[in-house]
Every structure is written in structure tokens, then in C-alpha cells.
mmCIF file of C-alpha atoms and ligand atoms in Angstrom:
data_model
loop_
_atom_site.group_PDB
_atom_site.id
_atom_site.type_symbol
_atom_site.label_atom_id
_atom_site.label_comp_id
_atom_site.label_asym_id
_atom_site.label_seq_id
_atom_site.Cartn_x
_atom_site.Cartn_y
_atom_site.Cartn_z
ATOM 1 C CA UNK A 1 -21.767 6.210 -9.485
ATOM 2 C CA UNK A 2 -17.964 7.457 -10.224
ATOM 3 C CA UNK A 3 -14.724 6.100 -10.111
ATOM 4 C CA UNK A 4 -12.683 6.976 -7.593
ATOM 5 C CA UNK A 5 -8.638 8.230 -7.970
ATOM 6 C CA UNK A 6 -6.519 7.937 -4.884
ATOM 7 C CA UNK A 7 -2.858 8.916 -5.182
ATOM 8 C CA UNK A 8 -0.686 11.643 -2.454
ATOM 9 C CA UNK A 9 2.004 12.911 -3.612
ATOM 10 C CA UNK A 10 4.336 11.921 -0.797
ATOM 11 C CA UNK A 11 4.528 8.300 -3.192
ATOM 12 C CA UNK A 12 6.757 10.441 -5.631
ATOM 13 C CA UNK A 13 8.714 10.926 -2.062
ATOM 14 C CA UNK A 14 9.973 7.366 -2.370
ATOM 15 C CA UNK A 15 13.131 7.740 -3.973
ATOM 16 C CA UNK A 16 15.196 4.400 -5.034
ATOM 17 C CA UNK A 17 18.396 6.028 -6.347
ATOM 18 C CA UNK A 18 19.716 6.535 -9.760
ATOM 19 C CA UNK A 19 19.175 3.856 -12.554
ATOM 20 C CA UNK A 20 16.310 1.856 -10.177
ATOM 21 C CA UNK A 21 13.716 0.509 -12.346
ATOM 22 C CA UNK A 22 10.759 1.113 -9.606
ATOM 23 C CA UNK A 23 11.319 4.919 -9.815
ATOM 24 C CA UNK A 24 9.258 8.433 -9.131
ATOM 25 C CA UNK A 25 8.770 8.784 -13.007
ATOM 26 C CA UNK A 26 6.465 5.629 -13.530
ATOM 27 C CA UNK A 27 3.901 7.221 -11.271
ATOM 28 C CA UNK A 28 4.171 10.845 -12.918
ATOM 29 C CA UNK A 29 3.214 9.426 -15.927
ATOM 30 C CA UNK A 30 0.215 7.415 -14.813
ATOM 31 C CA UNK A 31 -1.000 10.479 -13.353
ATOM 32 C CA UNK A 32 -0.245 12.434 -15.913
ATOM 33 C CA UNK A 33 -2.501 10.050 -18.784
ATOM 34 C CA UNK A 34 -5.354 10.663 -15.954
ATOM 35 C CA UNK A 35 -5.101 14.125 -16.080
ATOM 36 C CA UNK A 36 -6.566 14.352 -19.611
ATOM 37 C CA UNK A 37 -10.320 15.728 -20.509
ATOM 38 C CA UNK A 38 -11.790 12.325 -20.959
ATOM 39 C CA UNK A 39 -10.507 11.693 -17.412
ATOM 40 C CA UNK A 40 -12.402 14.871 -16.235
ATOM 41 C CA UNK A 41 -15.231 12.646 -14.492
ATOM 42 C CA UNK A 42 -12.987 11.144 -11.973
ATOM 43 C CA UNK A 43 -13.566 11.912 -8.272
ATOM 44 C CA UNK A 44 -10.574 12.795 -6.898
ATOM 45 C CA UNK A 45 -9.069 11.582 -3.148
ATOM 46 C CA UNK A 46 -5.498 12.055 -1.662
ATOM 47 C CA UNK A 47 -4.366 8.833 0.259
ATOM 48 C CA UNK A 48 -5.029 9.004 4.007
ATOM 49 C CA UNK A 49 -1.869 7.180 6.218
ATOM 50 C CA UNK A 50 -2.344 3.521 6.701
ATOM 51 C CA UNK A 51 -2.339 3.186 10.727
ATOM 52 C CA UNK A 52 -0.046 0.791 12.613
ATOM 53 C CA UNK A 53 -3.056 -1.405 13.139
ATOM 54 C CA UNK A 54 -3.871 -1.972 9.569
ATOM 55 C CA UNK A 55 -0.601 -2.313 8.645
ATOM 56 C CA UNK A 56 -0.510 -5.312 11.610
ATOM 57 C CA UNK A 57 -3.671 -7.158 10.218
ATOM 58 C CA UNK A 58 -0.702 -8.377 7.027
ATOM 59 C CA UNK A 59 2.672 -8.324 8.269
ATOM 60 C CA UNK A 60 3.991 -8.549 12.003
ATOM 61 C CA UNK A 61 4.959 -6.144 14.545
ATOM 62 C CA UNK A 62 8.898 -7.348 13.870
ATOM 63 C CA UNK A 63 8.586 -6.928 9.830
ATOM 64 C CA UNK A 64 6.865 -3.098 10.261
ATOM 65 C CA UNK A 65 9.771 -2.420 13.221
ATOM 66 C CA UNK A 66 12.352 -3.480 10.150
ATOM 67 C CA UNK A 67 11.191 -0.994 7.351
ATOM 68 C CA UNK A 68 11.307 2.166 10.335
ATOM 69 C CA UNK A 69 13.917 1.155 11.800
ATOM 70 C CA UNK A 70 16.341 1.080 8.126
ATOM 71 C CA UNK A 71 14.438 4.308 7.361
ATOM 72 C CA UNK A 72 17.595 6.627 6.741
ATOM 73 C CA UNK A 73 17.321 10.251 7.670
ATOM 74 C CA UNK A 74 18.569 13.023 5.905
ATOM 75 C CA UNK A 75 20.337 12.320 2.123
ATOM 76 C CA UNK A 76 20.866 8.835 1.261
ATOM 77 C CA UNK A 77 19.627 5.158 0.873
ATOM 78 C CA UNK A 78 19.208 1.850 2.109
ATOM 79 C CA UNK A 79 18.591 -1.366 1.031
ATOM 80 C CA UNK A 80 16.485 -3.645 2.614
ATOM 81 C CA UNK A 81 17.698 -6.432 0.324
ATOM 82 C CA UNK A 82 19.480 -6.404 -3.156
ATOM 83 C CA UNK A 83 16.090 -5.101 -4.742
ATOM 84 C CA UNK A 84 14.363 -3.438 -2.545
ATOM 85 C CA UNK A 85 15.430 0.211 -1.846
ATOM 86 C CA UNK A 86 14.480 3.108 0.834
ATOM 87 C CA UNK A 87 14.796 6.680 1.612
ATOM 88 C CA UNK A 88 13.828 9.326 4.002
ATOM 89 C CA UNK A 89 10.358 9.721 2.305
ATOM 90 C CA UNK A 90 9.610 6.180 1.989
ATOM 91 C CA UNK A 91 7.959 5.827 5.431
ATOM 92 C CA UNK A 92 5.049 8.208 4.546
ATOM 93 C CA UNK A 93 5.145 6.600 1.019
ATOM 94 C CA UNK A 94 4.402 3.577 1.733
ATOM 95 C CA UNK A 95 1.946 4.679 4.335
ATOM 96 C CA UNK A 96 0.109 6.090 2.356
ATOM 97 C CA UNK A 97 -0.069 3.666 -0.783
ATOM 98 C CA UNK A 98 -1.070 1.342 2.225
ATOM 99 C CA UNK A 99 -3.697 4.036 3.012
ATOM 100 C CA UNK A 100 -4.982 4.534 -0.174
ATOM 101 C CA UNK A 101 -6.194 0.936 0.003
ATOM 102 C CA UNK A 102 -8.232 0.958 3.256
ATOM 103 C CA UNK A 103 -9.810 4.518 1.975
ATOM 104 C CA UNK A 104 -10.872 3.141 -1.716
ATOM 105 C CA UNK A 105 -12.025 -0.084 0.392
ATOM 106 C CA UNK A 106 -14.251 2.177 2.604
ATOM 107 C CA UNK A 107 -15.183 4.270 -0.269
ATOM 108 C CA UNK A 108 -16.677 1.517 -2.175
ATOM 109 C CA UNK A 109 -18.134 -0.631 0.568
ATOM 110 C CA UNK A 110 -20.136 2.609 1.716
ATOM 111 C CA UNK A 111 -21.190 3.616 -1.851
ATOM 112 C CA UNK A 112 -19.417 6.456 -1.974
ATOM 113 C CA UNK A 113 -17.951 5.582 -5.611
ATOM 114 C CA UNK A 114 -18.613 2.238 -7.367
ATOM 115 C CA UNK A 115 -14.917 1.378 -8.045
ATOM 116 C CA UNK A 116 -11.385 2.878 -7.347
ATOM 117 C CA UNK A 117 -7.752 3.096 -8.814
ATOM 118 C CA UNK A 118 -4.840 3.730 -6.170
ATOM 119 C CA UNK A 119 -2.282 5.502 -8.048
ATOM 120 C CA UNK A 120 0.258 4.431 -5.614
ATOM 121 C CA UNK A 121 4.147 3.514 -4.863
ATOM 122 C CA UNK A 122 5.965 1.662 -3.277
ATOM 123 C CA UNK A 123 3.873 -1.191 -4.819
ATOM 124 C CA UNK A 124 2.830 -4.243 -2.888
ATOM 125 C CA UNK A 125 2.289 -7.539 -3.656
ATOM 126 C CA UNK A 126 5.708 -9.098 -2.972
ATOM 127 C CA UNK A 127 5.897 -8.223 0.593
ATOM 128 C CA UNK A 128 5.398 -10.796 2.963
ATOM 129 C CA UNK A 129 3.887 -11.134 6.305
ATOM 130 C CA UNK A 130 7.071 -11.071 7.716
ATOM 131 C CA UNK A 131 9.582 -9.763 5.200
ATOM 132 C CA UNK A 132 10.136 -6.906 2.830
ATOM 133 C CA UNK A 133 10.849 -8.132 -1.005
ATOM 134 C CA UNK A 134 10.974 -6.874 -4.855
ATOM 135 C CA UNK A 135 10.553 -3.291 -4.344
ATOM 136 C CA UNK A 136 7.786 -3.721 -2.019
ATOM 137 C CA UNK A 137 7.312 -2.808 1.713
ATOM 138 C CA UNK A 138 3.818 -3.396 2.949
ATOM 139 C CA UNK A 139 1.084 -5.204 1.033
ATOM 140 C CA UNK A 140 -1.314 -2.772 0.221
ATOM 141 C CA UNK A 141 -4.096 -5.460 -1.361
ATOM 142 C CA UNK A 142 -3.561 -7.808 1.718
ATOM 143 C CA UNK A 143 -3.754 -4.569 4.139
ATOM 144 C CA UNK A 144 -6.889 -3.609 2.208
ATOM 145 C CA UNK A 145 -8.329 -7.083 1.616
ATOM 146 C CA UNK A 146 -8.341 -7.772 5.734
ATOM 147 C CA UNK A 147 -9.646 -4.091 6.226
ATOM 148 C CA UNK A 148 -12.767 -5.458 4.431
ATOM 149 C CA UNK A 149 -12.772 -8.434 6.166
ATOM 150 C CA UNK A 150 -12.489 -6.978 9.568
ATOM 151 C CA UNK A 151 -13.487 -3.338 9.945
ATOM 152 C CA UNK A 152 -16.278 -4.324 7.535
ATOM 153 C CA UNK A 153 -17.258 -7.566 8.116
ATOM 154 C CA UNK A 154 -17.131 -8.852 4.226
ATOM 155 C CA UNK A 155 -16.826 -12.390 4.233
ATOM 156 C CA UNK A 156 -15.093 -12.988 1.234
ATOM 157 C CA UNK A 157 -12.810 -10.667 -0.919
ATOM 158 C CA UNK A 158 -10.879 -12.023 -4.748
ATOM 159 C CA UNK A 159 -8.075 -10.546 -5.603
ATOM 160 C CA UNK A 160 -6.680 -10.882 -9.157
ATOM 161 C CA UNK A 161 -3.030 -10.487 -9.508
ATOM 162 C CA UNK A 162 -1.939 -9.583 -13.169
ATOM 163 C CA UNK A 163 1.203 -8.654 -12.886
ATOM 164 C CA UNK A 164 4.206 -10.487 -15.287
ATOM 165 C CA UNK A 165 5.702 -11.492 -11.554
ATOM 166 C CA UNK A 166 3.740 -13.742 -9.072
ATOM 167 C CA UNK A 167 2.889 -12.021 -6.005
ATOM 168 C CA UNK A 168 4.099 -13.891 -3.280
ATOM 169 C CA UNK A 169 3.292 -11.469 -0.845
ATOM 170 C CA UNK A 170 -0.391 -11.835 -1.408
ATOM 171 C CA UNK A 171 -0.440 -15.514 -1.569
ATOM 172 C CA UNK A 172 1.922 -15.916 1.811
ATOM 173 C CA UNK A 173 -1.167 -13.712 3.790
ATOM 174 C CA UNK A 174 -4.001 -15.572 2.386
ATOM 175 C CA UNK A 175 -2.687 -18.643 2.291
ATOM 176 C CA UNK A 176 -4.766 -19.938 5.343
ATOM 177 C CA UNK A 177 -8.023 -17.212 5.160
ATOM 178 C CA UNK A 178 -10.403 -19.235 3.416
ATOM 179 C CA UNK A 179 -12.315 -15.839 3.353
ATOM 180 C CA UNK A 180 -9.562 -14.386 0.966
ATOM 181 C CA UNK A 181 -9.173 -15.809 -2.724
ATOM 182 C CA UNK A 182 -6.086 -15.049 -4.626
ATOM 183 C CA UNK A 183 -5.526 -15.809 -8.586
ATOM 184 C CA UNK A 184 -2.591 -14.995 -10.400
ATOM 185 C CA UNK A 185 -1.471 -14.966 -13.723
ATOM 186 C CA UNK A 186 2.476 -14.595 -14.130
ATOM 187 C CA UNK A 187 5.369 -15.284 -16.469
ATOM 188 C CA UNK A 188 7.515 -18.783 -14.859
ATOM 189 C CA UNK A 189 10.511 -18.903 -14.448
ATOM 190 C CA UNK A 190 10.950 -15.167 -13.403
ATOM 191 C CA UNK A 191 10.983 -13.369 -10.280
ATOM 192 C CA UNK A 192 10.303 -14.259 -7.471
ATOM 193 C CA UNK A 193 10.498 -17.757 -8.566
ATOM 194 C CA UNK A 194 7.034 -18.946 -6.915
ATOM 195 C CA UNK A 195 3.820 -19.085 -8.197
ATOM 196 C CA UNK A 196 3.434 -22.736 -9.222
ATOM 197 C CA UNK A 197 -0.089 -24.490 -10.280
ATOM 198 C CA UNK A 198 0.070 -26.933 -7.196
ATOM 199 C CA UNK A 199 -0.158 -23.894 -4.867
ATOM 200 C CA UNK A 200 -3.652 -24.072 -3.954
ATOM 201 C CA UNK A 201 -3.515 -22.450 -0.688
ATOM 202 C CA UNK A 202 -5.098 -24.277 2.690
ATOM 203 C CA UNK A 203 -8.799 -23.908 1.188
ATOM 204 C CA UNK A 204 -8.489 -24.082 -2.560
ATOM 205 C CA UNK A 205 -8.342 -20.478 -2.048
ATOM 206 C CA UNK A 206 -5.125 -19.809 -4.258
ATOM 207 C CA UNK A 207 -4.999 -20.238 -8.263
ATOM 208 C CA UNK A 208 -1.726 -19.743 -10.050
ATOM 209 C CA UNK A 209 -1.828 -19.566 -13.561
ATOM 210 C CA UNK A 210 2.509 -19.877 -15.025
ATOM 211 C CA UNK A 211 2.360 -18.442 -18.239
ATOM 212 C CA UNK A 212 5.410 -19.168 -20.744
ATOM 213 C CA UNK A 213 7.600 -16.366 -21.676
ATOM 214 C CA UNK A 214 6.450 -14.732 -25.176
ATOM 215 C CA UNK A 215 2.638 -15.369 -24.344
ATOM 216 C CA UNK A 216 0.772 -13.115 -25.561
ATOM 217 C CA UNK A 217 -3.074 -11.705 -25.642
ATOM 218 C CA UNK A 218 -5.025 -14.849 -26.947
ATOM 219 C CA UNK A 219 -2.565 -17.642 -24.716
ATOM 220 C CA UNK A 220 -3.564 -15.155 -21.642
ATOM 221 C CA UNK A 221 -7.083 -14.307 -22.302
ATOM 222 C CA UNK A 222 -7.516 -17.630 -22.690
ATOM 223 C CA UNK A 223 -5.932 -18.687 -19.204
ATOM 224 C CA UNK A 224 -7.925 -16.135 -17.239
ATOM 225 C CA UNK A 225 -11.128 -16.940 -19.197
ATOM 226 C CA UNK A 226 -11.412 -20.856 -18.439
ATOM 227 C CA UNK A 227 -9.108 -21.172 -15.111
ATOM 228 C CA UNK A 228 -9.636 -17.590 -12.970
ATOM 229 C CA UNK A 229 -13.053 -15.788 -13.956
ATOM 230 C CA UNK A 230 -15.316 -18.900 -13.685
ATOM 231 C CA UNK A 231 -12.979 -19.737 -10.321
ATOM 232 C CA UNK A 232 -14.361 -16.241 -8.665
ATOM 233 C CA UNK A 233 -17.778 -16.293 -9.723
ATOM 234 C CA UNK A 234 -17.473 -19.947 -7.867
ATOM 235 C CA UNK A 235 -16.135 -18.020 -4.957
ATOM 236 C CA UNK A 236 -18.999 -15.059 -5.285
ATOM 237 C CA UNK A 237 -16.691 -12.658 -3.298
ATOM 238 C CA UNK A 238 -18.251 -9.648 -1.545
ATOM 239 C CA UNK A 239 -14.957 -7.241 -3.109
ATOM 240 C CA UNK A 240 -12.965 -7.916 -5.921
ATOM 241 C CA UNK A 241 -9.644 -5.975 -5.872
ATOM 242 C CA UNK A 242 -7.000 -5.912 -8.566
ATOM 243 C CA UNK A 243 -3.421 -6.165 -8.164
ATOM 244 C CA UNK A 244 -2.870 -3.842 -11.517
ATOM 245 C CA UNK A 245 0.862 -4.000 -12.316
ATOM 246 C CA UNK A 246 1.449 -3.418 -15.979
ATOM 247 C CA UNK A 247 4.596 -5.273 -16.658
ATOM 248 C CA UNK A 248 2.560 -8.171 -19.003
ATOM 249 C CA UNK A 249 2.884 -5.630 -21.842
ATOM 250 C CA UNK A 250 5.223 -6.402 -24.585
ATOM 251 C CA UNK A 251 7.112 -3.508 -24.078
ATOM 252 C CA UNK A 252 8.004 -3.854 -20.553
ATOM 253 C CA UNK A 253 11.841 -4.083 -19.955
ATOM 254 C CA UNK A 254 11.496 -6.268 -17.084
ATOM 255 C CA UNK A 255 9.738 -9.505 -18.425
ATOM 256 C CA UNK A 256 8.654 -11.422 -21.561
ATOM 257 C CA UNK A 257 5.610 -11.457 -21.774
ATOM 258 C CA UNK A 258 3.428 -10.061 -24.694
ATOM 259 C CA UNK A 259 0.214 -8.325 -23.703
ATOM 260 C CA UNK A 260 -1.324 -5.306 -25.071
ATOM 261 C CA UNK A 261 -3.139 -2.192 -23.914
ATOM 262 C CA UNK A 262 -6.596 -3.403 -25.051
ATOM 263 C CA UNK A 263 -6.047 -6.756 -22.534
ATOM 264 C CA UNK A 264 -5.624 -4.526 -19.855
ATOM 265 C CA UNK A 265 -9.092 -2.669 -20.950
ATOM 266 C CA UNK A 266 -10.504 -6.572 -21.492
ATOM 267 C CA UNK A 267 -9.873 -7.906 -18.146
ATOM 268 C CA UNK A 268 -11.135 -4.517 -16.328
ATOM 269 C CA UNK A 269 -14.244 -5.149 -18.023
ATOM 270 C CA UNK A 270 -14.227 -8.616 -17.516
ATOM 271 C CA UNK A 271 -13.568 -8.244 -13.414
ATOM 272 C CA UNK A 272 -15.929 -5.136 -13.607
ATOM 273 C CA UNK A 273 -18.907 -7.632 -15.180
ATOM 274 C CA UNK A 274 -18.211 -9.972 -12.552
ATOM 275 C CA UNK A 275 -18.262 -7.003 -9.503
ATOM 276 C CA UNK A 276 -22.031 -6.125 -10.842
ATOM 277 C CA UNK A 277 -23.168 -9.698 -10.422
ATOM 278 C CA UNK A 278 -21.593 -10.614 -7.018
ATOM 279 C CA UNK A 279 -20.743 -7.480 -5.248
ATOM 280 C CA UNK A 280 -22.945 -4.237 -6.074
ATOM 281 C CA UNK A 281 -19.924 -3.217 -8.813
ATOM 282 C CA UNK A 282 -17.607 -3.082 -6.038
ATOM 283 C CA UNK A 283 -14.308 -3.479 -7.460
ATOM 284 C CA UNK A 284 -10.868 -1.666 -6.115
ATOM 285 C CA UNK A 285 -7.421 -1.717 -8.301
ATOM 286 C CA UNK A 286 -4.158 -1.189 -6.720
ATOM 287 C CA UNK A 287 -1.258 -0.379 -9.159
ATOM 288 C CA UNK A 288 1.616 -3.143 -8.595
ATOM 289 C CA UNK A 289 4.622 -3.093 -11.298
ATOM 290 C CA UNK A 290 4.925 -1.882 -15.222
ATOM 291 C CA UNK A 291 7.951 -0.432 -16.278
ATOM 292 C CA UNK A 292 7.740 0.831 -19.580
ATOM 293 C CA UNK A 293 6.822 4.384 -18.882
ATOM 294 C CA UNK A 294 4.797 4.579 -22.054
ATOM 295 C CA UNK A 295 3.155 1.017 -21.964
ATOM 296 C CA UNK A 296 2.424 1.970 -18.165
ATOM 297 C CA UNK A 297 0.793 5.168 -18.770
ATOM 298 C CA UNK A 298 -1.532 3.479 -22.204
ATOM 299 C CA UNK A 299 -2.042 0.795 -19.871
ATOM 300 C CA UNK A 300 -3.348 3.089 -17.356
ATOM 301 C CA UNK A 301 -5.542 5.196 -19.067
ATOM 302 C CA UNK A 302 -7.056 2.197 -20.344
ATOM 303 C CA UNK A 303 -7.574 0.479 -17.535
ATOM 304 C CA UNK A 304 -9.389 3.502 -15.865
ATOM 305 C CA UNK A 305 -11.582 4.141 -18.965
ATOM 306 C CA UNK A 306 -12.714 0.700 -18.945
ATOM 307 C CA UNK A 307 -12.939 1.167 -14.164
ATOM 308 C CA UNK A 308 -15.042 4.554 -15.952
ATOM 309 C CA UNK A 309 -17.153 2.279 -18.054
ATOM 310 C CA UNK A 310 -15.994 3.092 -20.770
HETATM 311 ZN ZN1 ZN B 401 5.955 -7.023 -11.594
#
């Protein structure tokens, strides 16, 4: 069975303004490292729109009435807070990264593909149930996560977080769904400031791994090896999904910590080893942050070779 690509290009829509670090240009050139030969065997989806009612299953009526309702028309921006930016395409952008989730969720729960990427922006994983934060609007994992849980009926879905920032967002909507598992890995100390090891969520179902700034492939292999992997085989989730932001790598301007392109291949396999024993291979990877335009697009490409099996 194939991997499965979801992207639209109405995410290049969502335009943050001049000099904004979450820009059009980081997903161009993941897409572009996927367009190579070796990339050839990828099956190939645009994003569907996310409908209100997904949407609703994460965040509240109020917090999806705030994004439309600062939605400028015409030229122009607005922020929703100091970070977090918005233009006239943003509405279908993040509908659609939203979307993208749900459809590689379906996808892989009916067999259609045994894993999926969503090459998608705005990213996710800060947004709250009830408020907007760090470039993110709606929470495409979360939105995804409860699509499995209720248009499916999956019982229990892990999501690993890997991005250098904790994702708050995730861990605010599964905080009390013992039926959703959530493990991060994160650099302390930096945004958004949560994230700490005695945040176990109502069930047990939250692990957060700080990592110290400057740690590199053998502190964080180590981490996820002994205090995440062995902590979802426990759980023996139905889904894995991946919150895949590349902003661990050592080139990334907007942290400090010191991973490399081959972790990013290690962990996919690792997570991908783990999907064959608990869930039929089912595994679905959501792009998050990674700012380096080169480390992002190495990252990428070697994330999705590994997704490829290879
Ligand atoms: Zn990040």
C-alpha cells in the first residue's frame, strides 16, 4: 500500500505579510523536495474543506466565529494576536489544512493508503479549544484525531508532537479524552512556555518530554526511546498521527535545538514500526513548524522516504 500526499494550493493563499517567519515559501519548498523522481510513487490528493462540524469537535462555536469574523477582505492583514497573522485567503487555508486531516484520517482507516503526509499551512498544534495562538488557527491533529474517534469509532488515537515548541493546542483538547494520548518532545524555556513533565493530562494520557536548549540527536533519541515509544505501545492506539514540525533541526532560526535530517528519518521509522504492530500501519503526519527553508525541505523528503518505506 502507498503513501498518501495531501496539500491544496489555497495553503500558499495564507499570506502573513512581509518578514513573517510562518510564510508561503516554507511550503513551496516541501513540495517542491516531493516533487523529485524518487517521490514518483506517491499517491497524490488535494485537501477537501474541513466542515464547520469538524472544526466544532476541537475548538468552540465562539473561537471558529473569531478567526471569520477578523478575516479581512480585499488587500491587507490582521492579527489575531502579536504572532498570529491573517489574510483574505486564510479562511480556505486553514480549511483546508484542517481538511487535509479528516481526508488522510479516512484514507487510512479505509485502506485506501497505509500512511499520509499533509503538506499543509496554517499549521496547528498551538491553537486551543477556545483561542487562536503561534501562527495557528484550528488544530488540524485534534480536528483529525476526534474525526477518528467519532465518525470512525477508533477508540484510541497517539499523537507524537516533535516540534522544538510544545503544542499546547493539542494537549488543551485532549487533556480530559482518555481515548486521545499526546507526547511531546520540546525545547523549555521557549514558546509557548508550557509543556512541563508534571502535565500528565486527566488520564495519564499526556507525556511531556522538556528538552534543554543545544540537545541534540543522541540526548533526543534517547528521550523518545525510553519515555514516549514504550509509553504508546502501553497505550496500543488504533491511529498514530504525527505532529511533524521541523524546527528541532540545528539549523532552524527559531529555536536551539540540534537535530538532524536522519532523526527525522529515525523517528518516522520508529512511529511507522510501532503503526504495523498496533494499528494495521496506520500512521498520518501533519506538518506543524520548521523554518529553515533548507533544513525543512531535507527534513521533508526524509521524513516521506522513511512514511515510503524507505
Ligand atoms: Zn514550532
Amino acid at each position: 500500500m502507498s503513501t498518501l500526499l495531501i496539500t491544496h494550493p489555497a495553503c500558499l493563499e495564507h499570506d502573513t505579510g512581509e518578514y513573517h517567519p510562518e510564510c508561503a515559501d516554507r511550503l513551496r519548498s516541501v513540495l517542491q523536495a516531493l516533487e523529485t523522481e524518487e517521490f514518483a510513487g506517491l499517491h497524490r490528493e488535494a485537501a477537501p474543506l474541513a466542515s464547520i462540524e469538524q472544526i466544532l469537535r476541537a475548538h468552540s462555536m465562539d473561537h471558529v466565529d473569531f478567526v471569520r469574523d477578523n478575516i479581512p477582505s480585499g488587500e491587507g492583514h490582521s492579527h489575531l494576536d502579536p504572532d498570529t497573522v491573517v489574510c483574505e485567503g486564510s479562511w480556505e487555508a486553514a480549511l483546508r489544512s484542517a481538511g487535509a486531516t479528516v481526508a488522510a484520517v479516512d484514507a487510512v482507516i479505509r485502506g485506501d493508503c497505509r500512511n499520509a503526509f499533509c503538506a499543509v499551512r496554517p499549521p496547528g498544534h498551538h491553537a486551543e479549544h477556545n483561542a487562536v495562538m503561534g501562527f495557528c488557527l484550528f488544530n488540524n491533529v485534534a480536528i483529525g484525531a476526534l474525526h477518528a474517534q467519532v465518525s470512525h469509532g477508533l477508540k484510541k488515537i497517539a499523537v507524537l508532537d516533535i516540534d522544538v515548541h510544545h503544542g499546547n493546542g493539542t494537549q488543551d483538547i485532549f487533556f480530559d479524552n482518555p481515548g486521545l494520548f499526546y507526547a511531546s518532545t520540546h525545547q523549555q524555556d521557549s514558546f509557548p512556555g508550557t509543556g512541563f513533565a508534571h502535565e500528565t493530562g486527566s488520564a495519564g494520557n499526556i507525556v511531556n518530554i522538556p528538552m534543554h536548549a543545544g540537545a541534540g540527536s543522541d540526548a533526543w533519541r534517547e528521550a523518545v526511546s525510553i519515555g514516549i515509544l514504550p509509553r504508546i505501545a502501553d497505550f496500543s492506539p488504533d491511529l498514530i498521527m504525527l505532529s511533524a514540525g521541523f524546527d528541532a533541526h540545528a539549523s532552524d532560526p527559531l529555536a536551539h535545538m540540534r537535530l538532524t535530517t536522519q532523526d527525522f528519518h529515525w523517528i518516522t521509522v520508529e512511529l511507522c514500526k510501532l503503526a504495523d504492530s498496533f494499528c494495521q500501519g496506520r500512521l498520518v503526519s501533519v506538518l506543524e513548524g520548521g523554518y529553515d527553508l533548507r533544513a525543512l525541505s531535507l527534513s521533508t523528503a526524509a521524513h516521506v522516504r522513511a512514511l515510503m518505506g524507505s
